[in-house]
Structure formats: structure tokens, C-alpha cells
Coordinates of C-alpha atoms in Angstrom, one line a residue:
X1 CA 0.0 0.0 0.0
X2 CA 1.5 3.4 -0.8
X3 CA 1.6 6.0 2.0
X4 CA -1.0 8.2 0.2
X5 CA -3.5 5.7 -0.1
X6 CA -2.8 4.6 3.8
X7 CA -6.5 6.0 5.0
X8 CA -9.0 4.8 8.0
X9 CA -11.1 2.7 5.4
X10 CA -8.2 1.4 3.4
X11 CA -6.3 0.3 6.5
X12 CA -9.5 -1.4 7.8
X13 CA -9.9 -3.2 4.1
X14 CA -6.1 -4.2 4.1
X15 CA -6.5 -6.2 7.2
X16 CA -9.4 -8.0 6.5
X17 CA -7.4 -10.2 3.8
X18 CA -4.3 -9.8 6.1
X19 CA -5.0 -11.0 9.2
X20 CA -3.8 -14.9 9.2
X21 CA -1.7 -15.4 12.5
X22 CA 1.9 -17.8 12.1
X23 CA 3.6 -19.3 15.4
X24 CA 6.6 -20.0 16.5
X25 CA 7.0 -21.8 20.0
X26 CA 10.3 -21.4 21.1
X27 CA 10.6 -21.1 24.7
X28 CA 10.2 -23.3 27.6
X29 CA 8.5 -20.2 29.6
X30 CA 6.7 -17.5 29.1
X31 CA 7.9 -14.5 26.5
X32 CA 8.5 -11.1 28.0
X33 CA 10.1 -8.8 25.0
X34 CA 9.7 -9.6 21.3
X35 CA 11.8 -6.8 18.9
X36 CA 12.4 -6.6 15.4
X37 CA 15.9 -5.6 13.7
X38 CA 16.5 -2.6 11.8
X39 CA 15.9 -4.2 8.8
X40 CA 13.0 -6.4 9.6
X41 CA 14.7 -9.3 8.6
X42 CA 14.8 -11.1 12.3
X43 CA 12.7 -11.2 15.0
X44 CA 14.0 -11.7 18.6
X45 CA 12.2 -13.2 21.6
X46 CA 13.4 -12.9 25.2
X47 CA 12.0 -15.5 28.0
X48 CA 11.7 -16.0 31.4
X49 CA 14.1 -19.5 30.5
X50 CA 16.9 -17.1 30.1
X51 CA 17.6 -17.7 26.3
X52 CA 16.8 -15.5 23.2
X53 CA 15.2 -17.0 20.4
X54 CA 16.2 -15.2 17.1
X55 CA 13.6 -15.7 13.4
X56 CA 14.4 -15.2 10.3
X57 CA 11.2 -13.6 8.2
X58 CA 10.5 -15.3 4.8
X59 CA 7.6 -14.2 2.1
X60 CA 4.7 -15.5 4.2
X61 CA 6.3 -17.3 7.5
X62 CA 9.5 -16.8 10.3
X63 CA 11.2 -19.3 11.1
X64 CA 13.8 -19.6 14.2
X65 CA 17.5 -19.4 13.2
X66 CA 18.9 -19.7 16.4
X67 CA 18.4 -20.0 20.4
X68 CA 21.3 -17.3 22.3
X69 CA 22.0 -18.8 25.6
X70 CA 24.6 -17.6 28.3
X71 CA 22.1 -15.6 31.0
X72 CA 21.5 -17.4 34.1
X73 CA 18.8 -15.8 35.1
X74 CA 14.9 -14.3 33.1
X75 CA 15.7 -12.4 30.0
X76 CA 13.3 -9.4 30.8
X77 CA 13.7 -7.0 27.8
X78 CA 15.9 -6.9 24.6
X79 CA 16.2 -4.4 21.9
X80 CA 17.9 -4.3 18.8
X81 CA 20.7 -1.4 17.5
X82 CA 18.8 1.2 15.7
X83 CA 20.8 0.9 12.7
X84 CA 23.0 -1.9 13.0
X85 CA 20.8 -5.4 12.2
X86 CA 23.0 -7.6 13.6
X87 CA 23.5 -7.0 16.7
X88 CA 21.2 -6.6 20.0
X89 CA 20.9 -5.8 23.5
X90 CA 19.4 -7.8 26.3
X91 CA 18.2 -7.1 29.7
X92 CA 18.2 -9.8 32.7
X93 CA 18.1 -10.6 35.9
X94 CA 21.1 -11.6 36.8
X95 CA 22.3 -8.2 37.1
X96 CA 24.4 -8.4 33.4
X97 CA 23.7 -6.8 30.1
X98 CA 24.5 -8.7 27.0
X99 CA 25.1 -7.9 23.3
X100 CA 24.8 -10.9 21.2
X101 CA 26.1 -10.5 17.2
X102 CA 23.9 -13.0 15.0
X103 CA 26.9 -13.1 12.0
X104 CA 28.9 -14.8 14.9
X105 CA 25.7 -16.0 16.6
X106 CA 26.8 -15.6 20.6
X107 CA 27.1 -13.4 23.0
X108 CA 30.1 -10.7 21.9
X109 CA 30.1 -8.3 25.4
X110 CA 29.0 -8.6 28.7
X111 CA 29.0 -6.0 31.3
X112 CA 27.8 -6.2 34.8
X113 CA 25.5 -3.8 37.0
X114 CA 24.4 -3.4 40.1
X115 CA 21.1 -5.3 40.0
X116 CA 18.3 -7.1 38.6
X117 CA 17.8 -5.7 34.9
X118 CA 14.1 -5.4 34.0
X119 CA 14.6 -2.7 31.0
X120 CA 16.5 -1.3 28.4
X121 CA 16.9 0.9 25.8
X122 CA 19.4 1.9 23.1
X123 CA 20.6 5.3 21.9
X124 CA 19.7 6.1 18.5
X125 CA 23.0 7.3 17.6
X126 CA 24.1 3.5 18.7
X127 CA 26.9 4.9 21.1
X128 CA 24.9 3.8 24.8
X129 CA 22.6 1.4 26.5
X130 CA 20.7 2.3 29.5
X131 CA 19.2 -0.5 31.7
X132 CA 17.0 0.1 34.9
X133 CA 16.7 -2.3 37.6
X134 CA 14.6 -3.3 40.1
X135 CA 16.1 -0.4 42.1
X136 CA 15.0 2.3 40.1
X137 CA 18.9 2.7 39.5
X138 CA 19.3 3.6 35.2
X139 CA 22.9 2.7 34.8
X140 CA 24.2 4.0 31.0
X141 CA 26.6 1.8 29.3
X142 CA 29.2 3.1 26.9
X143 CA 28.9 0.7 23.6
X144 CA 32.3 1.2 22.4
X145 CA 33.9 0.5 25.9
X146 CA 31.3 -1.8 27.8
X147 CA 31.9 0.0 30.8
X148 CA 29.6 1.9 32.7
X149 CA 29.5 5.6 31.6
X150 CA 27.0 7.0 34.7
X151 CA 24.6 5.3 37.0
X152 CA 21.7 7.4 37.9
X153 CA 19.4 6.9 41.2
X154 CA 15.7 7.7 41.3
X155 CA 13.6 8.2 44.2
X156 CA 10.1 7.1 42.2
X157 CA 9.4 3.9 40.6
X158 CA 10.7 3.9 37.0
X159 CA 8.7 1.5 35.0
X160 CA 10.0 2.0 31.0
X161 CA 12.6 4.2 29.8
X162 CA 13.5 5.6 26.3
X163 CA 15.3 8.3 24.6
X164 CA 14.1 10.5 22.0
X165 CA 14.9 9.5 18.2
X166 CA 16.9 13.1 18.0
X167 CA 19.2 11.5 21.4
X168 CA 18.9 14.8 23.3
X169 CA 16.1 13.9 25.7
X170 CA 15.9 10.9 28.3
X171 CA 12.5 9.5 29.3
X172 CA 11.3 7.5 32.2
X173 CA 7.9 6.9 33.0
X174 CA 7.1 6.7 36.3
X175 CA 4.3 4.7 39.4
X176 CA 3.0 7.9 39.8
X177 CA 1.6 8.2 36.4
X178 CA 4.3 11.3 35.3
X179 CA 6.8 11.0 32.5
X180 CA 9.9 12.8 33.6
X181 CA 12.0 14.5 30.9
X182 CA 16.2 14.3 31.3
X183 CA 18.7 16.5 29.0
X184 CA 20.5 14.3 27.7
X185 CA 23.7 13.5 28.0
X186 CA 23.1 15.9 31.2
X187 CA 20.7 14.4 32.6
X188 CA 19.7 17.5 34.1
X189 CA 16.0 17.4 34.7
X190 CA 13.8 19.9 32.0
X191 CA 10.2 18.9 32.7
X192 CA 8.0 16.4 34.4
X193 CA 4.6 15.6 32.8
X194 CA 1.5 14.1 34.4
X195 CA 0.3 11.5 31.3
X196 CA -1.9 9.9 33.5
X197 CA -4.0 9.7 36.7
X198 CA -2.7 5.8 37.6
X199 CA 1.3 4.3 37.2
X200 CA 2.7 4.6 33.9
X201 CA 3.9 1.7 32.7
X202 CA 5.1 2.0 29.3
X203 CA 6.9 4.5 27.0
X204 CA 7.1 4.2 23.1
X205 CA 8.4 6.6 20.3
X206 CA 7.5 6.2 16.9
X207 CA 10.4 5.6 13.8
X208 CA 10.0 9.0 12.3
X209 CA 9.8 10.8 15.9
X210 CA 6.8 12.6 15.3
X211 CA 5.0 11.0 17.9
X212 CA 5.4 8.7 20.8
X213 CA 2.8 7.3 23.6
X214 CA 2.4 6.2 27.0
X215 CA 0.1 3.3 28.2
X216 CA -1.1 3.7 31.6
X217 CA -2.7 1.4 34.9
X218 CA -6.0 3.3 33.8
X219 CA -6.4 1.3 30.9
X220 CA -5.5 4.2 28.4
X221 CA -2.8 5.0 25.8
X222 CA -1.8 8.6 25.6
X223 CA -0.9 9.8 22.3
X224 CA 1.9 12.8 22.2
X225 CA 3.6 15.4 20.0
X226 CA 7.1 14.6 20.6
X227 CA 8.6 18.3 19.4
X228 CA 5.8 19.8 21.6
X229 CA 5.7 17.6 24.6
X230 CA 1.9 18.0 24.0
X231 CA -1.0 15.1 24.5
X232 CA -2.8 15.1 21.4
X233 CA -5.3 12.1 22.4
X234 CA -6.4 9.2 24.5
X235 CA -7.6 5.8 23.3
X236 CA -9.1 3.9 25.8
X237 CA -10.3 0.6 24.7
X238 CA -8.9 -1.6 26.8
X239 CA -10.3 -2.5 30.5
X240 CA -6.7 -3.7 32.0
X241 CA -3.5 -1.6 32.4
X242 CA -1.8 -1.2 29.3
X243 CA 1.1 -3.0 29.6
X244 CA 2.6 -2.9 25.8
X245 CA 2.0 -0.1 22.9
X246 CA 4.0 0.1 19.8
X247 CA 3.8 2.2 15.9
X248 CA 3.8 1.0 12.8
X249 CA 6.4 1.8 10.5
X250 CA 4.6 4.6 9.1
X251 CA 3.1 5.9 12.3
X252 CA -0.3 5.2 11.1
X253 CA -1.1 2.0 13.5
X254 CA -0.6 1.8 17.0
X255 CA -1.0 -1.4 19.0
X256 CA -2.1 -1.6 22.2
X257 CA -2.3 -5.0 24.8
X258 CA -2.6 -6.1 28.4
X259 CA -4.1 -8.7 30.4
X260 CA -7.8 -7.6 28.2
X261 CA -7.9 -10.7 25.6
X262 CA -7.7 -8.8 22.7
X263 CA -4.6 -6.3 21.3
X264 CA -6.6 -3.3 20.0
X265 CA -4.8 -1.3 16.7
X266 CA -5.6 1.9 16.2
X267 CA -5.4 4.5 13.9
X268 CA -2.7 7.1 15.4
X269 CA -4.7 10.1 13.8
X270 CA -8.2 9.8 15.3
X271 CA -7.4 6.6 17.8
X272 CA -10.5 4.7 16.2
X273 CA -9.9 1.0 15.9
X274 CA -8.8 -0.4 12.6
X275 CA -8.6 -3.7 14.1
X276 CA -8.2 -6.3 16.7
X277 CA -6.8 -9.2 17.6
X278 CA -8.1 -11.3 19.8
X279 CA -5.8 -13.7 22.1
X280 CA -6.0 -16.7 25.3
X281 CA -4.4 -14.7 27.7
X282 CA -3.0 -11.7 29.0
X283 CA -0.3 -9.9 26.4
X284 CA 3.3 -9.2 27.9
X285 CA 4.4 -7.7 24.3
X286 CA 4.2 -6.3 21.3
X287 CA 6.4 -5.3 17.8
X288 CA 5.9 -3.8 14.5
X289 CA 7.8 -4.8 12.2
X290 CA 10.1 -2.2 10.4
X291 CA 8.5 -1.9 7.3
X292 CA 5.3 -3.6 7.0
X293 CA 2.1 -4.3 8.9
X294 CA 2.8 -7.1 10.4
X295 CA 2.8 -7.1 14.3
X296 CA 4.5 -9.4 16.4
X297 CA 3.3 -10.7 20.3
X298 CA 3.8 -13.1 22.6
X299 CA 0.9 -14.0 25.5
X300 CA 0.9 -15.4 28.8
X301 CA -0.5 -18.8 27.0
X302 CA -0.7 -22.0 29.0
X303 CA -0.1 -25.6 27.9
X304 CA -3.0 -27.1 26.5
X305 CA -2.0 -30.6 28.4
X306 CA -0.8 -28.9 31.3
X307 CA -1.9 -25.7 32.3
X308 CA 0.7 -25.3 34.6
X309 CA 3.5 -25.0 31.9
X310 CA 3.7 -22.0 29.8
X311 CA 3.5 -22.3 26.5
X312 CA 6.5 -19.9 25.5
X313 CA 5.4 -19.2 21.9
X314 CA 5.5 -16.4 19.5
X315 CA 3.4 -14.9 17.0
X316 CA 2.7 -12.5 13.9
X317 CA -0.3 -11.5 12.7
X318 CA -0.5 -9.5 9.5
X319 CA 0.0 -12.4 6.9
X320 CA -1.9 -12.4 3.8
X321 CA -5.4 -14.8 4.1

């Protein structure tokens, strides 16, 4: 679909013959952070059984390429370099971070912090990590070194963090339901924003920058100017707190999940519902990929034999009927 044609109607039209669903079960636990490269070539799945699961897209499927092991403890979040496809980042609780390559396929730096991991983010520009722990301690990591650049003590509950896609602004949401605003690489607080009455549990920018959002304990997703710091609009859908959001390539789609058993898509410039998935259980995650619609997720699914074994799958929907 070309960007032009890209309107409410169309968008509702495209996914009624691109809506079939393909899975991958990976894991041996439950799936907390699925990412996609820069080029949208692999997806990457971190678990609660401390491995990474990496996919390779093809014309109408993924399949897995390879399971990254070497944490001893729940991979909590992963992301990808913005720019570089090979390589990512993950997040755990044994109090390391990790940067795997896939051309080598292992593990190619590990640095370790001061606690348990939960999330992470990755500077745009490539050149830092930051990780939060259970703590509320961000510690930034200097990519070219592996050593720790700055570690940076809260006195609130940081749930997500992010920086801006320009790299000059550091983000944390917060349990109080404020987004507070760093300079960055300062760090010197600018501006502390109230994006919601309940905890704010998630941050996410879209690719171009224009906007980003903010899902919130009250069940809502905040949209945002990101050059004016301004809240443009609410979608609120969902009855449980939004626990994952994330944009489409084009900024046109935004998905939304949480323990309601359905991820709600939305159309970013009037936050009506272009679509919906519906899933089994509460949703811990979810990815656009880079540059088509086609969302990845992973669910808090239970074995069908055994209800007390996770399922540890993955899935994309998007794929044509």
C-alpha cells in the first residue's frame, strides 16, 4: 500500500485479507520482550528461560534461526541497534547486560550492574545502553567501551525508559503516572509531565519521531507530540492496564495489549480501531515490524495438556489470508 492511499477505510480493508496469524513456540516459559531488527529481517524473543530466540522472516512465515543462551537468570527485555541489524541488547536478571552478534551467533560483550535488569533501551545514535533495575537505578553503558558511563538513582518507581529519536532527551515513566524528561547526555532534569492519573507503565516513540505514547494502569494509551511535549489524544479501549503499545512503521497504527484478551490497533490520527486481535491470555508484548504491517506478540498462554507450563510461543499476525 503506498503511503498516500494509507486512510481509516483502506487500512480497515487491508486487514481484512491480512489478518492470518503464524507461530513459533520457542521457549520453555513465558515470553516477555519480542523486537524486530533494523531491517526487519529477524525477530528476537526474550524469556523467562533465560535464552533468546532469534527468526528469520520469509515471504509469508518466520522461522527460528537460532536460540542465544549464556544468562543465568529471566531475560526481561531486549532491543535491537537502531541501525546496525546484527546485533542486540538484552536485559536480565542476573544483574548483566549482553550484546549478542547474530553473524557470529553468541554473546560478543557482557557488562555487569548493580542489579536485577528489568529494561533497556538503546541510543539512536548506537553509542549507549541504558538499563533500569529493580532499584530504580538507570545505569548508562558506553557501547564502544562496555563500561559503565554514569549510573543514575531515582527516588520514584521507573517503570520504562527511552530516549528521543533526535538522542537529546531521556524519558522514564514513572508509578505515579508522570513522564519525567532528562537532557541528555546531562541528565539535568527539563520537565515532568502528568500523562496519567494511575502508574505509567510504558513508554514508546514512533520511527519517524513525530510521535510517541504512553500506556497507563487506567487502561489508556496517551498519544503525544514529541517536538511539543503535548497530548494530542487518549484511546481507551482496553479495561486492564496497558502494559505494551508500539507504531507502525509509518506511524499510522498503533497497537495496544494487556491482560484484556484482545490487542486493540488503532489508527494514530483519530485513535478509532482499525482492528483487533483477539488472544488466550493476557499480552506481555508487542512489535511492528520495520516496514510492513505485520505485528509481532507473545501472551501469557498456557499448555493445553498442562496448564501449569507455559506455552513460550511467539506470533505474527498481519499475513496475507
Amino acid at each position: 500500500m503506498h503511503r498516500t492511499e494509507q486512510t481509516f477505510e483502506d487500512l480497515k480493508s487491508y486487514f481484512r485479507s491480512h489478518s492470518k496469524i503464524r507461530e513459533q513456540r520457542p521457549h520453555v516459559s513465558k515470553v516477555h520482550s519480542v523486537c524486530w531488527n533494523a531491517n526487519g529481517c529477524n525477530l528476537a524473543s526474550g524469556s523467562f528461560d533465560k535464552t533468546v530466540a532469534v527468526y528469520t522472516l520469509e515471504r509469508d512465515r518466520f522461522v527460528k534461526s537460532n536460540v542465544y543462551r549464556g544468562h543465568t537468570a529471566s531475560v526481561d527485555q531486549l532491543c535491537w541497534h537502531k541501525t546496525n541489524p546484527d546485533q542486540f541488547a538484552t536485559a536480565s536478571g542476573d544483574k548483566t547486560v549482553r550484546i549478542w552478534d547474530i553473524r557470529v551467533g553468541k554473546c560478543v560483550s557482557v557488562t555487569n550492574t548493580k542489579g536485577e535488569n528489568i529494561n533497556i533501551a538503546w541510543s539512536s545514535d548506537g553509542k549507549t545502553i541504558a538499563v533500569g533495575n529493580k532499584e530504580d537505578l538507570i545505569t548508562f553503558i558506553d557501547t564502544r567501551t562496555n563500561k559503565i558511563r554514569v549510573e543514575e538513582p531515582f527516588s520514584f518507581e521507573v517503570n520504562e525508559i527511552s530516549w528521543n529519536n533526535t538522542n537529546d532527551l531521556f524519558f522514564l515513566t514513572n508509578g505515579m503516572g508522570c513522564m519525567h524528561i532528562l537532557n541528555y547526555p546531562s541528565l539535568e532534569h527539563q520537565i515532568t509531565l502528568k500523562a496519567h492519573p494511575a502508574n505509567c507503565i510504558c513508554i514508546e516513540f514512533g520511527p519517524t519521531g513525530k510521535y510517541f505514547a504512553t500506556g497507563s494502569a487506567d487502561a489508556q494509551v496517551s498519544l503525544w507530540d514529541a517536538n511539543e511535549l503535548a497530548c494530542l489524544r487518549m484511546i481507551s479501549r482496553l479495561e486492564w492496564p496497558v502494559r505494551t503499545i508500539s507504531f507502525s512503521h509509518d506511524e499510522r497504527l498503533i497497537a495496544s495489549a494487556s491482560e484484556d484478551l484482545v490487542i486493540d490497533i488503532a489508527y494514530t490520527e483519530t485513535g478509532e480501531r482499525v482492528t483487533d486481535i483477539h488472544v488466550d491470555a493476557s499480552t506481555f508484548t508487542v512489535a511492528w515490524h520495520p516496514k510492513q504491517y505485520l505485528l509481532a506478540y507473545a501472551c501469557d498462554e498456557k499448555d493445553v495438556g498442562d496448564r501449569r507450563r507455559d506455552m513460550g510461543n511467539v506470533k505474527i499476525f498481519g499475513f496475507p489470508e
